[in-house]
mmCIF file of N, CA and C in Angstrom:
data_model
loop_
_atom_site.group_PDB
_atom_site.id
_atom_site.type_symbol
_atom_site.label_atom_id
_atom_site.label_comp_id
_atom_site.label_asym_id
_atom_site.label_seq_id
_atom_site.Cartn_x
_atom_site.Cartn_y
_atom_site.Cartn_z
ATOM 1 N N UNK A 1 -8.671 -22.848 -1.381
ATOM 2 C CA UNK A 1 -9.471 -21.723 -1.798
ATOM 3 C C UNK A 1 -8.590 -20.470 -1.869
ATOM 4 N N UNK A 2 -8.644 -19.951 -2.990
ATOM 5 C CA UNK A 2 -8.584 -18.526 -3.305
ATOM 6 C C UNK A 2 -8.184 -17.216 -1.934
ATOM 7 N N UNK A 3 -7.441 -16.699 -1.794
ATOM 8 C CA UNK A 3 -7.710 -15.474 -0.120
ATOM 9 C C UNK A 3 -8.096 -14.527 -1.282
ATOM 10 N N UNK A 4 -8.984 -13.880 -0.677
ATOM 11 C CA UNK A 4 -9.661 -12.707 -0.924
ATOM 12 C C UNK A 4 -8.101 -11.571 -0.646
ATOM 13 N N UNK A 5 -7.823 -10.439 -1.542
ATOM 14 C CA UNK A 5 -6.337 -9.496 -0.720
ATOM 15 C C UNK A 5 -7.196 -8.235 -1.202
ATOM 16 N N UNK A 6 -7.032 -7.436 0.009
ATOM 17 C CA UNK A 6 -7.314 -6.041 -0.811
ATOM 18 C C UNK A 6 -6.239 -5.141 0.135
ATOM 19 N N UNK A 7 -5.577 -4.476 -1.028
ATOM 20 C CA UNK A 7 -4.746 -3.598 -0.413
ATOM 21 C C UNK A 7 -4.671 -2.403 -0.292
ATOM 22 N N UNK A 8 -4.678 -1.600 0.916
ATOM 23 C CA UNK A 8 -4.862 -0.277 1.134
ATOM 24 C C UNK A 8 -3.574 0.921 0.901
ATOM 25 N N UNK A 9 -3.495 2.044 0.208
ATOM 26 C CA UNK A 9 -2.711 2.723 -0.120
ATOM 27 C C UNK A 9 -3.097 4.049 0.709
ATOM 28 N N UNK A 10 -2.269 4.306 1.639
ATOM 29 C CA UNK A 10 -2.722 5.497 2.257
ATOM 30 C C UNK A 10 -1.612 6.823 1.721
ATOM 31 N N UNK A 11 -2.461 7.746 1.200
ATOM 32 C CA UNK A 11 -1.761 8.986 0.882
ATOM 33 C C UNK A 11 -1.333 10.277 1.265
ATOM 34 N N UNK A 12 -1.775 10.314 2.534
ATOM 35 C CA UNK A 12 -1.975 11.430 3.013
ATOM 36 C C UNK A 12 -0.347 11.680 3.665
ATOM 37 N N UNK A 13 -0.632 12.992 4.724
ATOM 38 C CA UNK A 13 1.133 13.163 4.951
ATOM 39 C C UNK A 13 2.329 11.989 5.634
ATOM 40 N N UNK A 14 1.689 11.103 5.669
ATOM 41 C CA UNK A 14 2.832 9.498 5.847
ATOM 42 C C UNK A 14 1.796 8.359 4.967
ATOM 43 N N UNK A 15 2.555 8.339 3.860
ATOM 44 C CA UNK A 15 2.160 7.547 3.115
ATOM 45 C C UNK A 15 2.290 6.237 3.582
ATOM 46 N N UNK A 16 1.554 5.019 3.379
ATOM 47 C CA UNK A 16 1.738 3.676 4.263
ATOM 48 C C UNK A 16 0.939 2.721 3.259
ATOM 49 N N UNK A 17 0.666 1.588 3.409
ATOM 50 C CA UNK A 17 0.103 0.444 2.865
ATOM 51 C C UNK A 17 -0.004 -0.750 3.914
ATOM 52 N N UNK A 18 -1.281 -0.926 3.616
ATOM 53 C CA UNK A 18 -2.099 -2.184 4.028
ATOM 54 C C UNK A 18 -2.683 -3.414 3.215
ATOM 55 N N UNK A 19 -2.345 -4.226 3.971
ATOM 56 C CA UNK A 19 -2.299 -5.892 3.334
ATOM 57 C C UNK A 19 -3.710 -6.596 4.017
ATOM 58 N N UNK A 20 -4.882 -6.431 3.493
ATOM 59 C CA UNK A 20 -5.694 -7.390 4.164
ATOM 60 C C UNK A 20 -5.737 -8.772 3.684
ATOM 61 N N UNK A 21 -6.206 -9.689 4.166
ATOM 62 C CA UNK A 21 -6.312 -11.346 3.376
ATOM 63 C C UNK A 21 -7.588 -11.438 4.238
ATOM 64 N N UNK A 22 -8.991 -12.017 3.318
ATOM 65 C CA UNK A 22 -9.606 -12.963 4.142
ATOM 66 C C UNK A 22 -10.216 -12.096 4.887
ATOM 67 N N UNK A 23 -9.960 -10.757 5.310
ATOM 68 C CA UNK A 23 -10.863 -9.548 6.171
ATOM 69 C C UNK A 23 -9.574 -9.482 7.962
ATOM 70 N N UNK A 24 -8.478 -10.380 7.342
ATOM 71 C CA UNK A 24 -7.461 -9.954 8.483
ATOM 72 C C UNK A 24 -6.223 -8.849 8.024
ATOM 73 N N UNK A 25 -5.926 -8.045 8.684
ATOM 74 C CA UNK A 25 -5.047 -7.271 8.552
ATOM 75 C C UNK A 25 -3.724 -8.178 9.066
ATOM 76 N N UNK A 26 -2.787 -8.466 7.705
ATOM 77 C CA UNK A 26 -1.801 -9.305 7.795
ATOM 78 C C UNK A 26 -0.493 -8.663 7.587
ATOM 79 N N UNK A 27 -0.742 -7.183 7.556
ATOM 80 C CA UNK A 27 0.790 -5.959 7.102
ATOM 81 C C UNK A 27 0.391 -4.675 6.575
ATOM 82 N N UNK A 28 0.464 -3.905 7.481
ATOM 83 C CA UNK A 28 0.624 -2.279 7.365
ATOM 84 C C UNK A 28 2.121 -1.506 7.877
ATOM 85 N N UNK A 29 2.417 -1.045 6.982
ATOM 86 C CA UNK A 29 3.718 -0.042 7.443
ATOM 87 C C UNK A 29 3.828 1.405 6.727
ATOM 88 N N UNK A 30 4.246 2.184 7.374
ATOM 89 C CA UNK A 30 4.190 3.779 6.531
ATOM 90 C C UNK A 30 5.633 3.434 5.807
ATOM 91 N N UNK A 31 5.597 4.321 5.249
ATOM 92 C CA UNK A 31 6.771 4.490 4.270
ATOM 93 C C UNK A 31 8.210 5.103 4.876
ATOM 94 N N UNK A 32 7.907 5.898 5.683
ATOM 95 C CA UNK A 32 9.264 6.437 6.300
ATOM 96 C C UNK A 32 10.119 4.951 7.108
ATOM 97 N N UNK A 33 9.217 3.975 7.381
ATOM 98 C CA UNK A 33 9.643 3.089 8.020
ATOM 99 C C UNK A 33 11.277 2.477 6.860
ATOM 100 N N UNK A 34 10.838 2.158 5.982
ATOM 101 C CA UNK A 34 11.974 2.132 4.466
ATOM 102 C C UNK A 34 12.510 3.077 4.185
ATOM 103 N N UNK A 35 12.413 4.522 4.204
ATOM 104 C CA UNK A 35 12.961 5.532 3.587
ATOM 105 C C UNK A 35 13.607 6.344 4.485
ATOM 106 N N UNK A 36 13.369 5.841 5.598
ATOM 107 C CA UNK A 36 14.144 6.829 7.203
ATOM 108 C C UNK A 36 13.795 8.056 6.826
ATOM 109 N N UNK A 37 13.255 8.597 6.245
ATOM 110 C CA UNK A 37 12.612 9.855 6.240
ATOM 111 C C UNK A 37 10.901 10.523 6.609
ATOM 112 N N UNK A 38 11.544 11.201 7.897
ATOM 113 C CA UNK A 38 10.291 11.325 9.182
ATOM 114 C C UNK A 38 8.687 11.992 8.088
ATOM 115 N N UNK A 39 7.446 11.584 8.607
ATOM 116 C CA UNK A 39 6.768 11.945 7.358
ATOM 117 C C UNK A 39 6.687 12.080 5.943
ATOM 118 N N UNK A 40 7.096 10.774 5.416
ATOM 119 C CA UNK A 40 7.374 11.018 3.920
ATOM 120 C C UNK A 40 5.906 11.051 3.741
ATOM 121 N N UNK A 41 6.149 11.919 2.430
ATOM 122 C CA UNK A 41 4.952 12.152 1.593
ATOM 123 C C UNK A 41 5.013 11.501 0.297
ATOM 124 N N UNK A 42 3.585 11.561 -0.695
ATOM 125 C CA UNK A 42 4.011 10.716 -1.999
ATOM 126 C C UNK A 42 3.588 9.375 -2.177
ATOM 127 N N UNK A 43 3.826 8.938 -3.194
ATOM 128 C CA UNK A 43 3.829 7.316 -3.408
ATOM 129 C C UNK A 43 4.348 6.745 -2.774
ATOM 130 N N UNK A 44 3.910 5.634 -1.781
ATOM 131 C CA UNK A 44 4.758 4.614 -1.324
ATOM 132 C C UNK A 44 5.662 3.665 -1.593
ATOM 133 N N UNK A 45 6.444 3.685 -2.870
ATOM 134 C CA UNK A 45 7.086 2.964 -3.090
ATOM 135 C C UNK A 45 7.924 1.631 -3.088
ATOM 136 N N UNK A 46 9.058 2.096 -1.760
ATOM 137 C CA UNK A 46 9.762 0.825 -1.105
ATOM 138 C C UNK A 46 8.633 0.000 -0.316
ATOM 139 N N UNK A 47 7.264 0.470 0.212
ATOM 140 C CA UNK A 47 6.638 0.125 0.918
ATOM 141 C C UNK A 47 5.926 -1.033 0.407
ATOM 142 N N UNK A 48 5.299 -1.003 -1.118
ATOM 143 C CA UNK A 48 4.852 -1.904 -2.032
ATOM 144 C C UNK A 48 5.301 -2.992 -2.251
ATOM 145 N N UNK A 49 6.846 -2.623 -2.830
ATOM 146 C CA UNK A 49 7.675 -3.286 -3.169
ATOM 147 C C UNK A 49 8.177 -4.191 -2.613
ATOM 148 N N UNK A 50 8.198 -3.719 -0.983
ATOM 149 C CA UNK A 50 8.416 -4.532 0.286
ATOM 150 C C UNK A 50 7.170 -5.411 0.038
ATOM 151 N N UNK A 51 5.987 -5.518 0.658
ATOM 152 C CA UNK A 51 4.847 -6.065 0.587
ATOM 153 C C UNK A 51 4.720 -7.193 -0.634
ATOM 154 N N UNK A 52 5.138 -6.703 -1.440
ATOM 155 C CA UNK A 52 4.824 -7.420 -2.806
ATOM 156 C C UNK A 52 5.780 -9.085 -2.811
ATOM 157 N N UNK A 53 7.078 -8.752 -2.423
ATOM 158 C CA UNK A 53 8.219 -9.241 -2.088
ATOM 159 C C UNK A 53 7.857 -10.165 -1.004
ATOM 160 N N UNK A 54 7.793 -10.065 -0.081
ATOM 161 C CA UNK A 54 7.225 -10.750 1.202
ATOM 162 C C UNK A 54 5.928 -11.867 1.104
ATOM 163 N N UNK A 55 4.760 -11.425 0.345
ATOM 164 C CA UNK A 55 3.860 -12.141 0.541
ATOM 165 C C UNK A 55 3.838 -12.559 -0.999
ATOM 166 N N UNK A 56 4.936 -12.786 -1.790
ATOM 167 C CA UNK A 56 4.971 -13.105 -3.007
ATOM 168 C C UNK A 56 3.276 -13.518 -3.980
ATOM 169 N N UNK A 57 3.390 -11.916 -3.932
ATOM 170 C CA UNK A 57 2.442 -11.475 -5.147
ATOM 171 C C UNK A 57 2.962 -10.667 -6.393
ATOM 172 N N UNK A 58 1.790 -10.762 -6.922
ATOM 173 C CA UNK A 58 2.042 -10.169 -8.257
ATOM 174 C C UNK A 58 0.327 -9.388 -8.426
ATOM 175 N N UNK A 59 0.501 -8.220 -9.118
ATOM 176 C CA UNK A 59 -0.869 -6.999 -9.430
ATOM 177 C C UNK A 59 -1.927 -8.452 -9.603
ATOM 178 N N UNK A 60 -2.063 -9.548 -10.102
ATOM 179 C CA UNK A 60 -3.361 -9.940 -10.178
ATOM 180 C C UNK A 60 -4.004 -11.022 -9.349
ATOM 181 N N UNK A 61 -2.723 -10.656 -8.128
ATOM 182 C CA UNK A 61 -3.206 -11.345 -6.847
ATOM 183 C C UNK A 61 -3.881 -10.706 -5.692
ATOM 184 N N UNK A 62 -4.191 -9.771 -6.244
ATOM 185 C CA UNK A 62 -4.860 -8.447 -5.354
ATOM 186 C C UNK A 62 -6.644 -8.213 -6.258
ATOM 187 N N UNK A 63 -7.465 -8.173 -5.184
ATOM 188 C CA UNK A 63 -8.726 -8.291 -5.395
ATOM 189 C C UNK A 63 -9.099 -6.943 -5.821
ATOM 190 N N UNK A 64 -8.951 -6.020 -4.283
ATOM 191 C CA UNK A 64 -9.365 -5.142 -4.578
ATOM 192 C C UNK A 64 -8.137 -3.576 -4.056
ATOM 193 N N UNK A 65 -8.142 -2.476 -4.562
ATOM 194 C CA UNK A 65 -6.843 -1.422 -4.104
ATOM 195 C C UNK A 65 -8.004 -0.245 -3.878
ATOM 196 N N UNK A 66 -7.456 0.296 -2.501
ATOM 197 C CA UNK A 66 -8.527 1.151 -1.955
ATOM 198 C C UNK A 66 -7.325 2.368 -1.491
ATOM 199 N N UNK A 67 -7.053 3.626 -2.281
ATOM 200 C CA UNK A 67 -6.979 4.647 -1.596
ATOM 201 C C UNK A 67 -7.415 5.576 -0.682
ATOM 202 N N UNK A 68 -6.606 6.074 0.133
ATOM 203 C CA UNK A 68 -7.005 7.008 1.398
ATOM 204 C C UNK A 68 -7.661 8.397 0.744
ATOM 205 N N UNK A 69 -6.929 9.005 -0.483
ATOM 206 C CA UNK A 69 -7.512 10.463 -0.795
ATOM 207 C C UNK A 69 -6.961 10.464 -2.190
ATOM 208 N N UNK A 70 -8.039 10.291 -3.287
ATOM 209 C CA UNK A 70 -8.131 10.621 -5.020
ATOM 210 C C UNK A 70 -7.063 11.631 -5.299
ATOM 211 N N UNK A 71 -7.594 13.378 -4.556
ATOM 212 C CA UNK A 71 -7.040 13.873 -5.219
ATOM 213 C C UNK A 71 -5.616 14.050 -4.778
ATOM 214 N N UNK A 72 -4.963 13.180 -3.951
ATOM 215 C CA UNK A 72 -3.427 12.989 -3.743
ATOM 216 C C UNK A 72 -3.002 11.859 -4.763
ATOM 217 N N UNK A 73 -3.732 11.067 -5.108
ATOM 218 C CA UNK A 73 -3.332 10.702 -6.313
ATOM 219 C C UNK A 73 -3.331 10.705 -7.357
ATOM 220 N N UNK A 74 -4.641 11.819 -7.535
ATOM 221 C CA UNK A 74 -4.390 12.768 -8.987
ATOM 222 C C UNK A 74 -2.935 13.532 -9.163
ATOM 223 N N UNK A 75 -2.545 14.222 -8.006
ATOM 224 C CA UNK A 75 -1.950 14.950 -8.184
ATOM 225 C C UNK A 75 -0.437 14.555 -8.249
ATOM 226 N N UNK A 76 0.071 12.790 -7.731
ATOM 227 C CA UNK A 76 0.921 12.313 -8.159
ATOM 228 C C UNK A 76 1.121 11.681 -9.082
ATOM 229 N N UNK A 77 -0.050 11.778 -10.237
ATOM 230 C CA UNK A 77 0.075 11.170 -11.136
ATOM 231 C C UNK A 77 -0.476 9.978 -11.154
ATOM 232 N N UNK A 78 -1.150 9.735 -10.370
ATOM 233 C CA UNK A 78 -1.783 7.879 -10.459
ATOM 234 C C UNK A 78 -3.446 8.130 -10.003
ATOM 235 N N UNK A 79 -3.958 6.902 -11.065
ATOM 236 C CA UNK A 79 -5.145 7.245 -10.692
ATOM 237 C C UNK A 79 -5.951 5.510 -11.025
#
């Protein structure tokens, strides 16, 4: 059977991402954790990329993508 993934994008002043499967939290990390830079702000980037890499997915293996705050991602350009 199918895992249910929904992944969480948090935007606020330490940007981070979360990996649920199934309703278990299977990987969350902020972004400074990759970027050694204390409070990064912004898109998470290496953080994705990491994630994506690891639990070898691809965008249409993900159910559902739930941001922390719209207008931080209006304002980086993603919506």
């Amino acid at each position: 059977m199918k895992k249910k993934r929904i992944l969480g994008i948090g935007l606020s002043h330490c940007c981070g991402v979360c990996l649920i499967e199934d309703e278990r939290i299977v990987f969350f990390q902020e972004e400074d954790r990759f970027s050694r830079r204390r409070r990064q702000k912004g898109w998470p980037n290496m953080t994705l990329q990491y994630v994506f890499e690891r639990f070898n997915l691809r965008e249409e293996d993900i159910d559902l993508c739930v941001m922390t705050d719209i207008q931080t991602a209006e304002r980086i350009g993603r919506k």
